[in-house]
Tab-separated table of C-alpha atoms (C1' of nucleotides) in Angstrom:
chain	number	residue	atom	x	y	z
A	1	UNK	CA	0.000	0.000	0.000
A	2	UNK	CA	1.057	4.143	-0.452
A	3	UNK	CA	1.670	5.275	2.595
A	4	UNK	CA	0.515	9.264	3.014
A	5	UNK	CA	3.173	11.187	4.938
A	6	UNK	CA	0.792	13.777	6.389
A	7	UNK	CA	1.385	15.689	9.441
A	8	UNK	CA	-0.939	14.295	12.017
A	9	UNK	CA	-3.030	17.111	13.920
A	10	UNK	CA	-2.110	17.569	17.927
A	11	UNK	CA	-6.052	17.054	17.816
A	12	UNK	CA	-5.747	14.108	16.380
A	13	UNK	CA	-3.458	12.834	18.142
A	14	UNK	CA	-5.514	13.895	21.332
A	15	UNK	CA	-7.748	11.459	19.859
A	16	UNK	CA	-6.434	8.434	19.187
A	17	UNK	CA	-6.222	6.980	22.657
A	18	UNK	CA	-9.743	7.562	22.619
A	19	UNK	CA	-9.866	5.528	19.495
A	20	UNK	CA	-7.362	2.828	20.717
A	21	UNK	CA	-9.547	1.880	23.368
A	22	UNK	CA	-13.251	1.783	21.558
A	23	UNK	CA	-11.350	-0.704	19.309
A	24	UNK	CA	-9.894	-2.510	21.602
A	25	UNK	CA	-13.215	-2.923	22.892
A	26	UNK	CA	-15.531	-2.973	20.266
A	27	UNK	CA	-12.914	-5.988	19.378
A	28	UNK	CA	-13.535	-7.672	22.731
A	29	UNK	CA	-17.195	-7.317	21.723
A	30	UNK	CA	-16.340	-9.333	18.657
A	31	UNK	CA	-16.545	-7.661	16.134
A	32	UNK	CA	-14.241	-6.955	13.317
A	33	UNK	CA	-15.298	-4.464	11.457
A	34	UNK	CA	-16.933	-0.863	11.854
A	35	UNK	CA	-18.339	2.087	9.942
A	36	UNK	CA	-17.291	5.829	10.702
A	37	UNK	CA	-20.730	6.597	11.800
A	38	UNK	CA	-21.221	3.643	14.229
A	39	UNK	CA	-17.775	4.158	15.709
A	40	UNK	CA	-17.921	8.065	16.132
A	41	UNK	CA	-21.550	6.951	17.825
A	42	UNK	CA	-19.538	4.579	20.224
A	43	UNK	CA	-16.850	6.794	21.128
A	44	UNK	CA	-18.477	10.427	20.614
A	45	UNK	CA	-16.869	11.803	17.825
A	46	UNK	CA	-18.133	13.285	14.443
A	47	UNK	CA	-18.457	10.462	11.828
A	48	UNK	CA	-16.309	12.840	9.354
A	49	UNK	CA	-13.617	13.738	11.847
A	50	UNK	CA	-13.568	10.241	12.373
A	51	UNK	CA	-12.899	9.665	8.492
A	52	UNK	CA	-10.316	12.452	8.512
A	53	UNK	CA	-8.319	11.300	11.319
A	54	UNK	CA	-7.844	8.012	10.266
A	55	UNK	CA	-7.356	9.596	6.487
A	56	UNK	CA	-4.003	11.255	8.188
A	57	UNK	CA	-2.274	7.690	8.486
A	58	UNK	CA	-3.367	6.022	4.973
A	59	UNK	CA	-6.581	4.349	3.651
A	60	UNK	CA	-7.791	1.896	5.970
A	61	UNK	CA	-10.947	1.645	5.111
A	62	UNK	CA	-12.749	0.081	2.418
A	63	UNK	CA	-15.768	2.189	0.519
A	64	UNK	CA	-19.377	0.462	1.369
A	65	UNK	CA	-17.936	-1.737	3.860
A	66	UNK	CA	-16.115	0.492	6.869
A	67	UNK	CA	-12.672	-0.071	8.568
A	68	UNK	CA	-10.587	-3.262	9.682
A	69	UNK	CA	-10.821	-3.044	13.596
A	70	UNK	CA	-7.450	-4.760	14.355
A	71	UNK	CA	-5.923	-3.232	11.484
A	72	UNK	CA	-6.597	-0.414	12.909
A	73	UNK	CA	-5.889	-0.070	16.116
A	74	UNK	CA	-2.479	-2.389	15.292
A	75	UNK	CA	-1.327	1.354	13.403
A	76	UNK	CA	-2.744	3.596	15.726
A	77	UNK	CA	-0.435	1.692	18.518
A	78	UNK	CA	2.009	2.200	16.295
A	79	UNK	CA	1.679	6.057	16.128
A	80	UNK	CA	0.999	6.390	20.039
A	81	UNK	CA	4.429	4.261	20.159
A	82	UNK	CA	2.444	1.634	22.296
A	83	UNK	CA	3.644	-1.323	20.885
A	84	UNK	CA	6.410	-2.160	23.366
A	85	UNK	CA	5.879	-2.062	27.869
A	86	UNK	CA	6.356	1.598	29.163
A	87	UNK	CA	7.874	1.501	32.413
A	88	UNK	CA	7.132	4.583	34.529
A	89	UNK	CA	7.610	5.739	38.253
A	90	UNK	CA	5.458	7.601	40.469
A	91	UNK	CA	6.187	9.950	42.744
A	92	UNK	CA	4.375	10.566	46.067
A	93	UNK	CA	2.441	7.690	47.589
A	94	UNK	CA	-0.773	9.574	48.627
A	95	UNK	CA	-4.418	8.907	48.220
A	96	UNK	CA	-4.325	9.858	44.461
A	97	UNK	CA	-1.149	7.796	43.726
A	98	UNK	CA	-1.836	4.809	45.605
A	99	UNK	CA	-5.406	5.230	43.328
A	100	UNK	CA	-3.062	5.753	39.865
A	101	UNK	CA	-0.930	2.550	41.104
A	102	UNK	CA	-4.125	0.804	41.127
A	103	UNK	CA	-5.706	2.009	37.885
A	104	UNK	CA	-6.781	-1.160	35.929
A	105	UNK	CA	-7.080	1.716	32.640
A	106	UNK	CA	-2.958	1.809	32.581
A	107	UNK	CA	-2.324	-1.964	31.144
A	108	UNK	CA	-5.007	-1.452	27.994
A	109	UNK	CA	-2.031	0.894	26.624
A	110	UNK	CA	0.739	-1.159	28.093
A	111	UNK	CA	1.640	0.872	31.163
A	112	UNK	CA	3.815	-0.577	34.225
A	113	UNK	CA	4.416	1.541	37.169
A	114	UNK	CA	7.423	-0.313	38.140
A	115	UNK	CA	9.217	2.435	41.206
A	116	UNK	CA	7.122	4.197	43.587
A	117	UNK	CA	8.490	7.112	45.981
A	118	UNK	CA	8.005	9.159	48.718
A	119	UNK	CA	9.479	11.640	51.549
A	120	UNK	CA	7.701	10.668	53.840
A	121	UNK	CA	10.090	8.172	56.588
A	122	UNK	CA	6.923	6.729	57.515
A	123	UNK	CA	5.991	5.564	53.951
A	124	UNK	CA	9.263	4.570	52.576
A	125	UNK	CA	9.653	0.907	52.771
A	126	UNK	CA	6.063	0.015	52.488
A	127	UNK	CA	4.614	-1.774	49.764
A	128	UNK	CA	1.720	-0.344	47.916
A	129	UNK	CA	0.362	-3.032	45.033
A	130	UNK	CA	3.545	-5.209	45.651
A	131	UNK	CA	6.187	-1.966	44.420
A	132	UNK	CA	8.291	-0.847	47.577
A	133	UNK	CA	8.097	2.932	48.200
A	134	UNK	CA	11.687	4.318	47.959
A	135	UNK	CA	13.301	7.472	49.180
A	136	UNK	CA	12.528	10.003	47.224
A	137	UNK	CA	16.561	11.015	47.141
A	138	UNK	CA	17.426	7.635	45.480
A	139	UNK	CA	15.352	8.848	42.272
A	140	UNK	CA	19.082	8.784	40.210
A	141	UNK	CA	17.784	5.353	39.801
A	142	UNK	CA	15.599	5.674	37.251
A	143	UNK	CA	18.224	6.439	34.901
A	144	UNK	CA	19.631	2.277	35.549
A	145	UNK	CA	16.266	1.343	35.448
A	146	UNK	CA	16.251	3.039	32.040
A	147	UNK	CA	12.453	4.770	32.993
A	148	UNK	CA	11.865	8.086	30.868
A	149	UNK	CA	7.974	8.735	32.427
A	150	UNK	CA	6.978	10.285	35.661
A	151	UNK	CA	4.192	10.578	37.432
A	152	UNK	CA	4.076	13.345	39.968
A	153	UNK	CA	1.327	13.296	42.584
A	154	UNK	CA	2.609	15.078	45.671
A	155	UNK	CA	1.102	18.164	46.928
A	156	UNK	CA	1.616	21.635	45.331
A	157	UNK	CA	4.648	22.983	46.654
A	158	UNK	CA	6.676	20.236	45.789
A	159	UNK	CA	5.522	19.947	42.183
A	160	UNK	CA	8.434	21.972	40.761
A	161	UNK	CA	11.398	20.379	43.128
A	162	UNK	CA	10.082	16.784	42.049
A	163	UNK	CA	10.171	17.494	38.559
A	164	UNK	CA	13.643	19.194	38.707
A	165	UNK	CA	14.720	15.843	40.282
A	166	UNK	CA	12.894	13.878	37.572
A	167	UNK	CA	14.459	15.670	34.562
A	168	UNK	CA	18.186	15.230	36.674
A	169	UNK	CA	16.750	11.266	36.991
A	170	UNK	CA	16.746	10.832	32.997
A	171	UNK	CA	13.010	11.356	32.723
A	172	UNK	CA	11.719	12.844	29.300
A	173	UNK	CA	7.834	12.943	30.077
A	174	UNK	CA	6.017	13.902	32.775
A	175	UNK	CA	2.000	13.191	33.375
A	176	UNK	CA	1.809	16.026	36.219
A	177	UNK	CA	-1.568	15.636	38.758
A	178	UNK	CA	-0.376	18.354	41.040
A	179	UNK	CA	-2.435	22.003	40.570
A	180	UNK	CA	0.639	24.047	38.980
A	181	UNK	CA	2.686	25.054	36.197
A	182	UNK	CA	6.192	23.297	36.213
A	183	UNK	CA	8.822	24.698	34.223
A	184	UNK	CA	11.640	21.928	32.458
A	185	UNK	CA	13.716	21.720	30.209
A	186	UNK	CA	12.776	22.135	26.084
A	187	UNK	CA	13.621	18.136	25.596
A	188	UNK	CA	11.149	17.171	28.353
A	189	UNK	CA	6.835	17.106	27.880
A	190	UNK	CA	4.933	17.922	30.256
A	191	UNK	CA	1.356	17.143	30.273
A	192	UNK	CA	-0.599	18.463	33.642
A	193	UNK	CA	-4.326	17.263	34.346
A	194	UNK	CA	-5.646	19.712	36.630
A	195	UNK	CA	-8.590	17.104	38.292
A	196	UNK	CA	-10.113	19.918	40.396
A	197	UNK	CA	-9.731	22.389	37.222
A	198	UNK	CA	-13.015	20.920	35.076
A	199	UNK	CA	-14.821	20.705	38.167
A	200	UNK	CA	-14.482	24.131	38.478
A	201	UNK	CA	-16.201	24.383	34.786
A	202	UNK	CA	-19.422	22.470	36.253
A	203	UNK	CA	-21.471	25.381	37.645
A	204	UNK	CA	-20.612	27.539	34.812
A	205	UNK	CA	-21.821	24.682	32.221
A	206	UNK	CA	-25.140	23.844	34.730
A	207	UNK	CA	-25.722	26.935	36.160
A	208	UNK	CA	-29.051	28.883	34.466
A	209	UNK	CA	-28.300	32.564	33.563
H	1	UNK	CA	-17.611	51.472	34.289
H	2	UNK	CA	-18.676	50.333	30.966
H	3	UNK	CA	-19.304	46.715	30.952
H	4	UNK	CA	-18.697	45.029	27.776
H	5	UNK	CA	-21.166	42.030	26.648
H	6	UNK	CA	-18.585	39.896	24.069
H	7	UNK	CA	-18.990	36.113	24.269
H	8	UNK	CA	-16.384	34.534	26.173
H	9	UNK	CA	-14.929	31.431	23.966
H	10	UNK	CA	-14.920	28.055	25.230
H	11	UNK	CA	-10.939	28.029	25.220
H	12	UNK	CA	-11.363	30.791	27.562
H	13	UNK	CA	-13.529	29.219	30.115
H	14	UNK	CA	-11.517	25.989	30.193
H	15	UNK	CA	-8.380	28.523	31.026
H	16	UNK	CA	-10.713	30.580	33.511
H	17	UNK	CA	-10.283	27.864	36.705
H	18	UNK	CA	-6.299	27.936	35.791
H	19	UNK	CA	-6.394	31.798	36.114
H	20	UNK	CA	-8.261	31.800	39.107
H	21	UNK	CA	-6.497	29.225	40.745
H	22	UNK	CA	-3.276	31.519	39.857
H	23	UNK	CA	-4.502	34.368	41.587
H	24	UNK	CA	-5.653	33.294	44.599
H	25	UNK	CA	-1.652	31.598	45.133
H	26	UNK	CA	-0.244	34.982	44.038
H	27	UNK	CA	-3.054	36.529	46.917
H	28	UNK	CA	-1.576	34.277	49.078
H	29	UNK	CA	2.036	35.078	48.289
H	30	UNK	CA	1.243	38.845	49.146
H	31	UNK	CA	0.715	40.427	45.937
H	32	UNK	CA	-2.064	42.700	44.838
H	33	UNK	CA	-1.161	43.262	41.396
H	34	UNK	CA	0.226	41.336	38.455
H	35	UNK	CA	0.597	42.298	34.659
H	36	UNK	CA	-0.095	40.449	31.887
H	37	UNK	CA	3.288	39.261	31.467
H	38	UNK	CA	4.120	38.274	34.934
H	39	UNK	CA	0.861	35.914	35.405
H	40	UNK	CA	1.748	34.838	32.069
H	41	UNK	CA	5.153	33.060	33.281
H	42	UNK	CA	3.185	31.901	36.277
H	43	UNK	CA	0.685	30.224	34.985
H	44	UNK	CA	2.359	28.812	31.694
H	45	UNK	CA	0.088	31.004	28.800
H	46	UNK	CA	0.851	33.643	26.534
H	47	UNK	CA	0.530	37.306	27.662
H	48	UNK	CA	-1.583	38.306	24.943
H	49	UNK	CA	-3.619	35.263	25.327
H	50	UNK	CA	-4.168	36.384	29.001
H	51	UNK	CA	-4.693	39.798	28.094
H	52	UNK	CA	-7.374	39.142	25.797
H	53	UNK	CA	-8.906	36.358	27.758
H	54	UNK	CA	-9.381	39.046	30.205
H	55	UNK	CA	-10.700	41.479	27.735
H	56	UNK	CA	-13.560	39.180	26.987
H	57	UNK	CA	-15.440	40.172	30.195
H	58	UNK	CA	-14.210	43.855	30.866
H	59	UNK	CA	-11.397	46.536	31.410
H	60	UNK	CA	-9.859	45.284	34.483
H	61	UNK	CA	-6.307	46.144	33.660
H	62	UNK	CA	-4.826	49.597	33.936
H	63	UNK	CA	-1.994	50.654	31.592
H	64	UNK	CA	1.398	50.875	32.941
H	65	UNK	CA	0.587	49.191	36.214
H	66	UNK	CA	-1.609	45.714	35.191
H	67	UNK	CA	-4.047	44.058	37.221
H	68	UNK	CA	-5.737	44.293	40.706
H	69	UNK	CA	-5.704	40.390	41.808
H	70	UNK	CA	-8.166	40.710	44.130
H	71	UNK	CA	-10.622	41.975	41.853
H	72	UNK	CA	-10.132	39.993	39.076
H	73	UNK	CA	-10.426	36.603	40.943
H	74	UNK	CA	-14.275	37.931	42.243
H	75	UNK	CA	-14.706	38.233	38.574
H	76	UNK	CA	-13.640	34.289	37.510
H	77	UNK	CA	-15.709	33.617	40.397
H	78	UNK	CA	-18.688	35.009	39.243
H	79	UNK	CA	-18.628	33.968	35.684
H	80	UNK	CA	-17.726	30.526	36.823
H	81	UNK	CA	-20.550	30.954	38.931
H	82	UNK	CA	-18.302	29.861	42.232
H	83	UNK	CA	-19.801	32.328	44.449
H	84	UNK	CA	-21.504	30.002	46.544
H	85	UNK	CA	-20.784	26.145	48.162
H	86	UNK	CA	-21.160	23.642	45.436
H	87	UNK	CA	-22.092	20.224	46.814
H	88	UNK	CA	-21.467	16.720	44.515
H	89	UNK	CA	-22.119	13.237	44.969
H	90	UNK	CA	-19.061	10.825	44.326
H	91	UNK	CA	-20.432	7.516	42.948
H	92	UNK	CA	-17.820	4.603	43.066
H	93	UNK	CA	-15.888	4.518	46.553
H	94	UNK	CA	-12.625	2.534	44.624
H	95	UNK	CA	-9.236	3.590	45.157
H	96	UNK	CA	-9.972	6.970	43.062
H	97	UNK	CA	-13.263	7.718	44.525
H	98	UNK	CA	-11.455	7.691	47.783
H	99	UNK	CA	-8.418	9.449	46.228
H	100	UNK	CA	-11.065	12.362	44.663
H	101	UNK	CA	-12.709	12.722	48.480
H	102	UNK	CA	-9.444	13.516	49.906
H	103	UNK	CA	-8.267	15.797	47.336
H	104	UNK	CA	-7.821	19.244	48.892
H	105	UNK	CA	-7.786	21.181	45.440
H	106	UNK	CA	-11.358	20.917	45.508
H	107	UNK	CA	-11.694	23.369	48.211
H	108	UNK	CA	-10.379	26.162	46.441
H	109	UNK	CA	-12.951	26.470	44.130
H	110	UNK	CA	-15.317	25.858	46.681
H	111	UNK	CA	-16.579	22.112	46.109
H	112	UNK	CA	-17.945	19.696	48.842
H	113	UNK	CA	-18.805	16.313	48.157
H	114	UNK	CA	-21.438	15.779	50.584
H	115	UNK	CA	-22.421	12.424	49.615
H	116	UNK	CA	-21.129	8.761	48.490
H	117	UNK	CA	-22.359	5.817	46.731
H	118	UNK	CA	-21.189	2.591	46.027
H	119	UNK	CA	-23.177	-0.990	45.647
H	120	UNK	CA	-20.891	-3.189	47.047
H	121	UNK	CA	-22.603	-4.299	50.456
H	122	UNK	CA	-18.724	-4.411	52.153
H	123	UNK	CA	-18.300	-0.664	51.310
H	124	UNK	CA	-22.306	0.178	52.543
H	125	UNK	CA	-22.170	2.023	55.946
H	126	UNK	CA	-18.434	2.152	56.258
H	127	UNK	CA	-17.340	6.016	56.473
H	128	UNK	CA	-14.653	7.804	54.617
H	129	UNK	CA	-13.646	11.394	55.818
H	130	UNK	CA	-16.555	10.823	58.323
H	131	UNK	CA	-18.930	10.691	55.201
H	132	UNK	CA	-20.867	7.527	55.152
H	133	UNK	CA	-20.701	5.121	52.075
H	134	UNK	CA	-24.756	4.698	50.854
H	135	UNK	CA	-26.045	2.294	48.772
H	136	UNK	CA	-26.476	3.552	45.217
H	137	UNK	CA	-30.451	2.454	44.996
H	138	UNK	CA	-30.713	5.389	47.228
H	139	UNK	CA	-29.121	7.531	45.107
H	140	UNK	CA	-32.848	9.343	44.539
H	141	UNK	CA	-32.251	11.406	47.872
H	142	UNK	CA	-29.987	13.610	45.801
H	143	UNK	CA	-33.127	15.360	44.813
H	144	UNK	CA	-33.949	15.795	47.897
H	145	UNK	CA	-30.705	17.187	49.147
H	146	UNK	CA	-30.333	19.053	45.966
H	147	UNK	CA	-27.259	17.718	44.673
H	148	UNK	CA	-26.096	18.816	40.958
H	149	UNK	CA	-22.948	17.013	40.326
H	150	UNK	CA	-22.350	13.949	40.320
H	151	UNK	CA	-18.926	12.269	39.732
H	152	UNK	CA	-18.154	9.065	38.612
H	153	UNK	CA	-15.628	6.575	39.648
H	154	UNK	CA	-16.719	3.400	38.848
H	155	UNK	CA	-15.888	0.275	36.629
H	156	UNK	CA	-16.641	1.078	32.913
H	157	UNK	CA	-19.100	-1.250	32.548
H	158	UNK	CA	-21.265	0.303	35.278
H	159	UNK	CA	-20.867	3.887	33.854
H	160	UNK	CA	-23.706	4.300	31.729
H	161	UNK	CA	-26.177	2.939	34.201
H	162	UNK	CA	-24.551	4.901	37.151
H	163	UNK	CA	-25.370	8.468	34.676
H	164	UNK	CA	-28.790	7.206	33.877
H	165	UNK	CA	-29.701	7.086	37.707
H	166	UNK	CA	-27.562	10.243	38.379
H	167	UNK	CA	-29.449	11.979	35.602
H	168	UNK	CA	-33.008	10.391	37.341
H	169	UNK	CA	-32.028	11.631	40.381
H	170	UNK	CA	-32.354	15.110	39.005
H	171	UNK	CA	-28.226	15.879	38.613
H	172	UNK	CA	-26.959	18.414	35.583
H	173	UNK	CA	-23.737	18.402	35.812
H	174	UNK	CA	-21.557	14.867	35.260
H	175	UNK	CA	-17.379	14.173	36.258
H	176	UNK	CA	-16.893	10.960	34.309
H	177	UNK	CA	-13.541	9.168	35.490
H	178	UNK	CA	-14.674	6.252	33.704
H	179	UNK	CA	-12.772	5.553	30.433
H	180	UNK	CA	-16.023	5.207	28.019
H	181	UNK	CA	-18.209	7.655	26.526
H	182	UNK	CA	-21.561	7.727	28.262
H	183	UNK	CA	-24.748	9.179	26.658
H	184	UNK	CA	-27.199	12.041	28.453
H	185	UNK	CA	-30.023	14.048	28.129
H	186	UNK	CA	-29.421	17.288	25.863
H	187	UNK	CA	-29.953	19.846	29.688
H	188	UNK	CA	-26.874	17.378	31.283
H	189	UNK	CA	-23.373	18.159	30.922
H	190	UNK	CA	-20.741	15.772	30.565
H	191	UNK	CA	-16.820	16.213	31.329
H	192	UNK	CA	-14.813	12.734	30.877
H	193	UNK	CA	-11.430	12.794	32.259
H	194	UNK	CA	-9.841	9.418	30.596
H	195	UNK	CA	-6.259	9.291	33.114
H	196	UNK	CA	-5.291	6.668	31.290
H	197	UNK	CA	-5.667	8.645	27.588
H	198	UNK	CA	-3.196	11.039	28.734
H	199	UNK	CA	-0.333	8.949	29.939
H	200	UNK	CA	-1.348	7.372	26.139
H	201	UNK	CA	0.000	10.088	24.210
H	202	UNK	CA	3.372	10.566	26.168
H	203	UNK	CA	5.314	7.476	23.744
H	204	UNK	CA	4.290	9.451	21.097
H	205	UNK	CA	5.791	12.677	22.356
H	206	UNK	CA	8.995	11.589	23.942
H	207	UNK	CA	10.169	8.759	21.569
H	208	UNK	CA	12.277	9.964	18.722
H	209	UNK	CA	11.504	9.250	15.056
T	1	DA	C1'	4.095	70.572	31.570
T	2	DA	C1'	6.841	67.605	29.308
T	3	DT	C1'	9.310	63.360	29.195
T	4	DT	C1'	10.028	58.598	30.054
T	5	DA	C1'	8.879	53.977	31.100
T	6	DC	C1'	5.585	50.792	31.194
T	7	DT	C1'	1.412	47.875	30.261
T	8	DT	C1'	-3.131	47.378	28.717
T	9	DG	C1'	-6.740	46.603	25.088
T	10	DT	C1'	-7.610	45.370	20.471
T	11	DG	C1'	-7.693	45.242	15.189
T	12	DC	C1'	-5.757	42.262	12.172
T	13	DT	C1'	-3.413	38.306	10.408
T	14	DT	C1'	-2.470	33.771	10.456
T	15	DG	C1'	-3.110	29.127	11.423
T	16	DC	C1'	-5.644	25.253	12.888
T	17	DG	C1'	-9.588	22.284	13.413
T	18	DT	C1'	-14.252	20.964	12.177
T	19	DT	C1'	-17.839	19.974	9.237
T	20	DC	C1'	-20.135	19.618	4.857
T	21	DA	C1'	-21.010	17.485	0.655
T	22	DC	C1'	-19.958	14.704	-2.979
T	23	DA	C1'	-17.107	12.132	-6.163
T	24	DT	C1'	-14.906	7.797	-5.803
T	25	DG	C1'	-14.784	3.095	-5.161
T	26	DC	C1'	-16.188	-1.499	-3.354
T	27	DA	C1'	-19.421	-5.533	-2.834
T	28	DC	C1'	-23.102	-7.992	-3.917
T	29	DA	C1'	-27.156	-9.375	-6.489
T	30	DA	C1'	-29.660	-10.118	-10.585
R	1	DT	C1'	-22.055	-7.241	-16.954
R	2	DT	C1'	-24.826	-3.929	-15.232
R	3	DG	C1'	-27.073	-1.707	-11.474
R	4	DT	C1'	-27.842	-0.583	-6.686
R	5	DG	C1'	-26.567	0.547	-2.153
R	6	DC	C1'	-23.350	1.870	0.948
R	7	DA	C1'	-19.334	4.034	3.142
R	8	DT	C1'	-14.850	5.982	2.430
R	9	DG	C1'	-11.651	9.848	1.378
R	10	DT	C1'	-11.097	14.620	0.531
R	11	DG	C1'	-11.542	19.430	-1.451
R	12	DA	C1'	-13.570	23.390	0.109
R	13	DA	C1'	-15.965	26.401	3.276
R	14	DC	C1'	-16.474	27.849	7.687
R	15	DG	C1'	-15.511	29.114	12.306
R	16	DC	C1'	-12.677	29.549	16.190
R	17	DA	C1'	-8.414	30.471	18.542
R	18	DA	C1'	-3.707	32.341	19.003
R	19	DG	C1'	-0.396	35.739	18.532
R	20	DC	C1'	1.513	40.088	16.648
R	21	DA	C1'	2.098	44.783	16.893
R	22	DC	C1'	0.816	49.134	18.071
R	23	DA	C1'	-2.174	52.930	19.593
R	24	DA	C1'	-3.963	54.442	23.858
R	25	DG	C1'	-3.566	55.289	28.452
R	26	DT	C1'	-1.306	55.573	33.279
R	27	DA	C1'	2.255	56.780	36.682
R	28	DA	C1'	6.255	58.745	38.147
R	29	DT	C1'	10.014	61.939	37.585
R	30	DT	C1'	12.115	66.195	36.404
DNA sequence: AATTACTTGTGCTTGCGTTCACATGCACAA
DNA sequence: TTGTGCATGTGAACGCAAGCACAAGTAATT
């Protein structure tokens, strides 16, 4: 087959985890196939975005009949670089990270949170899920243990000094849970999900007036 | 003063709790103005972006000097309409439910989650944060206690039938933690916040090639 | 009063993302 | 082989958002 060499939208890229996982499921459901309009039905999406997203990566659909579903999602892992485990650490061992730990979500895109840490003397040496809590200081580990993804969940004010320690540990990407902008290096992503953030857009979106 | 009636764009309102959330830290440092600039670097956007952001719902700026903090954050709070006590029902008392109750970010924009569901009988009648665990048949005393948001932290395959009771019981406004799409009444808004999607795209963004 | 330094508010441009609408192409049946 | 039905792929139009660049306005100083 021609492969297109379009640049893939950040939206659409946004996306395709989305997608991933109604495959994946719609898979599990048994099927094999699926049309534009039934998936963006299943997943919430615009039938022609749909179509367009997918039309970034090649044709992988077939006219009157709709799109291979393991075709599929086998080249959107590729894009997402999900074919392969991605080991990734955690750092701070509160309520929220012990939930992340624990997130059954993590494994459908091949996710392993293989190091845990904390600063906390009381913590350190405990076990949550089986993964020892270490001391925060030994983070120069992760470069041996060859992880580049962090997950930061400790409170505020230690948001910026954990990630400053995460970029010194190796660590190209960081998934950032605590409420504030944290500044690293050009060579480093940061995403930050800001949980308390699209609350905040409830009463706006529900309120009359 | 002159108050200007423009639209304010969705991209603004999803900033507005980010902005908000700013101020009331730079309050809380001591300061009582910031320009443009300044709140840019602390909050990770573009001056002009905050600048007209800001624009969208008045002249609260003044030239040379830049913004009165205090002022400004009444003003977030009242478009976001966080003026008064929100209360929320958490349905799903898992790891992340419990992680959500606990989260002290939810505070600041004035959130309470007065109420907690889940249907498995070990979890009935058991307390966390001294709020009791109900069963989720009961979930109809949310109109009587006037409850508007509802979040959701259950399994997936429970999530459409935990919004169809939440929407019964009379709630508007729905935080979906579950990683599926979930269909509503036109009147009921949805937020989904997939966890799992995010740490998704990082491959993509770190690994070279 | 005039000058300087500074920062807002905004018109305009540019770029990106979404959606429409239809030509294109495939499969199946007669 | 022809016709029918269906669903993709995409050019084009539209709409929204971001960022530039500068005029307008304020404060402080001389």
């Amino acid at each position: 087959m021609y492969m297109k060499h379009k640049r893939i939208p950040d939206e659409t890229i946004r996306r395709l985890p989305l997608y991933l996982r109604g495959l994946v499921f719609l898979l599990q459901e048994g099927h094999l196939s699926v049309s534009s309009e039934k998936f963006g039905d299943y997943v919430g999406v615009n039938s022609s975005q749909i179509r367009k997203d997918f039309s970034y990566f090649g044709e992988f659909g077939v006219r009157g009949v709709g799109y291979d579903i393991r075709k599929l999602a086998i080249e959107i892992k590729g894009i997402l670089k999900l074919n392969e485990i991605h080991k990734a650490a955690l750092i701070g061992a509160g309520n929220l990270g012990s939930a992340i730990i624990s997130y059954p979500g993590l494994q459908l895109y091949g996710f392993d949170i293989t190091a845990v840490f904390d600063n906390n003397t009381h913590k350190i040496g405990k076990k949550i899920r089986d993964i020892e809590i270490l001391d925060v200081a030994k983070l120069g580990i992760l470069k041996k243990k060859n992880i580049q993804i962090g997950i930061i969940t400790v409170p505020r004010n230690a948001a910026q000094e954990t990630a400053d320690a995460l970029v010194k540990a190796g660590v190209t990407g960081i998934l950032n849970f605590s409420p504030c902008y944290i500044i690293v290096p050009k060579n480093v992503k940061v995403i930050t999900i800001d949980i308390a953030g699209y609350l905040a857009r409830m009463p706006y979106y529900i309120t009359a007036g």
